[in-house]
C-alpha positions as a printed NumPy array, in Angstrom:
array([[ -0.206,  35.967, -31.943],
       [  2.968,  35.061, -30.064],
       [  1.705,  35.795, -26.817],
       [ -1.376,  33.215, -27.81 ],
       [  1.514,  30.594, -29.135],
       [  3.661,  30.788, -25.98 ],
       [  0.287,  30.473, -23.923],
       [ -0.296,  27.182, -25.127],
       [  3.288,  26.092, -25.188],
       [  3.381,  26.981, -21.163],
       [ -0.17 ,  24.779, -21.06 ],
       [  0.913,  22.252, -22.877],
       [  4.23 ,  21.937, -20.88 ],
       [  2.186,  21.808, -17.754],
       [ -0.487,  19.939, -19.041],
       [  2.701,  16.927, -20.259],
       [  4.205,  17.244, -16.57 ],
       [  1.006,  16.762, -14.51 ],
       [  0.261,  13.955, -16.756],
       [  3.409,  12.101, -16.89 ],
       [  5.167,  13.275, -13.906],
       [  2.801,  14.578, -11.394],
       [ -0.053,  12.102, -11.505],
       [  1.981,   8.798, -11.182],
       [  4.01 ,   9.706,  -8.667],
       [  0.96 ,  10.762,  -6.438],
       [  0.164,   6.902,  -7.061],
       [  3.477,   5.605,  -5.895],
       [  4.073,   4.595,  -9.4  ],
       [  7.261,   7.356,  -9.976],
       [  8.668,   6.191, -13.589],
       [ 12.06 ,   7.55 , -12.536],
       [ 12.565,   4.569,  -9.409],
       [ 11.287,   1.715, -10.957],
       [  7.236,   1.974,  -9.235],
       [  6.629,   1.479,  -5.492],
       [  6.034,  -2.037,  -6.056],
       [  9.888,  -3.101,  -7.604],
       [ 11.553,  -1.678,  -4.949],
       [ 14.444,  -3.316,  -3.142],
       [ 13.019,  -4.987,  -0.008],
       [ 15.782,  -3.993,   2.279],
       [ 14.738,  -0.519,   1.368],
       [ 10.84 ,  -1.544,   2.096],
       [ 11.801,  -3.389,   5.388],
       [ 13.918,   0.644,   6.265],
       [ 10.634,   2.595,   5.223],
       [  8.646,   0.517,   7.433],
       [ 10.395,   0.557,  10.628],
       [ 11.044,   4.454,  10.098],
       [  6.817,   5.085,   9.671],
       [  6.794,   2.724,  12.428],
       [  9.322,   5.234,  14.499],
       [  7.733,   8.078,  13.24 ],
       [  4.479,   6.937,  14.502],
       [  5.165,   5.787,  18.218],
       [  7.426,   9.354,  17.987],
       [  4.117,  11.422,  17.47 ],
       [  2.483,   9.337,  20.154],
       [  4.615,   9.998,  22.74 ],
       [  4.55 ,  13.976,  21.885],
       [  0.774,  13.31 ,  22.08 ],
       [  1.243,  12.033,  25.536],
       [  3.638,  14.628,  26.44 ],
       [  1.495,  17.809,  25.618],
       [ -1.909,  16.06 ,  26.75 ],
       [  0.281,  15.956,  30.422],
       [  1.721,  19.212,  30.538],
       [ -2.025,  20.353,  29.24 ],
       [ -3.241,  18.561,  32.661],
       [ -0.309,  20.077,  35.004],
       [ -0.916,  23.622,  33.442],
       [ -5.059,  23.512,  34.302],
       [ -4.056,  21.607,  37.923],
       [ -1.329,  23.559,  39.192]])
């Protein structure tokens, strides 16, 4: 009987964290910052230029390996 009783204290411990942890913060709407949408907009403005980075970044790396793909076949 214990092992049944600690069984569905572990499931109901997961169960609680998916639901009130887990779930919202895969929305953006994290409980322990205040949501996505209340944030500071200084901090918004920072997270945008930084995706922004991040994206011309991967671009250029894209560029990159697409021309040392094209000197490895030419040369």
């Amino acid at each position: 009987m214990d092992t049944v009783l600690l069984a569905a204290v572990a499931a109901a411990s997961l169960a609680a964290t998916w639901f009130f942890c887990m779930r919202p913060m895969r929305r953006g709407r994290c409980p322990m910052n205040g949501g996505a949408g209340n944030g500071d907009p200084e901090l918004r403005r920072q997270i945008a230029e930084l995706q922004d980075e991040i994206h011309m970044l991967r671009a250029q790396d894209a560029l990159a390996e697409d021309g040392s793909a094209r000197r490895d076949r030419d040369g």
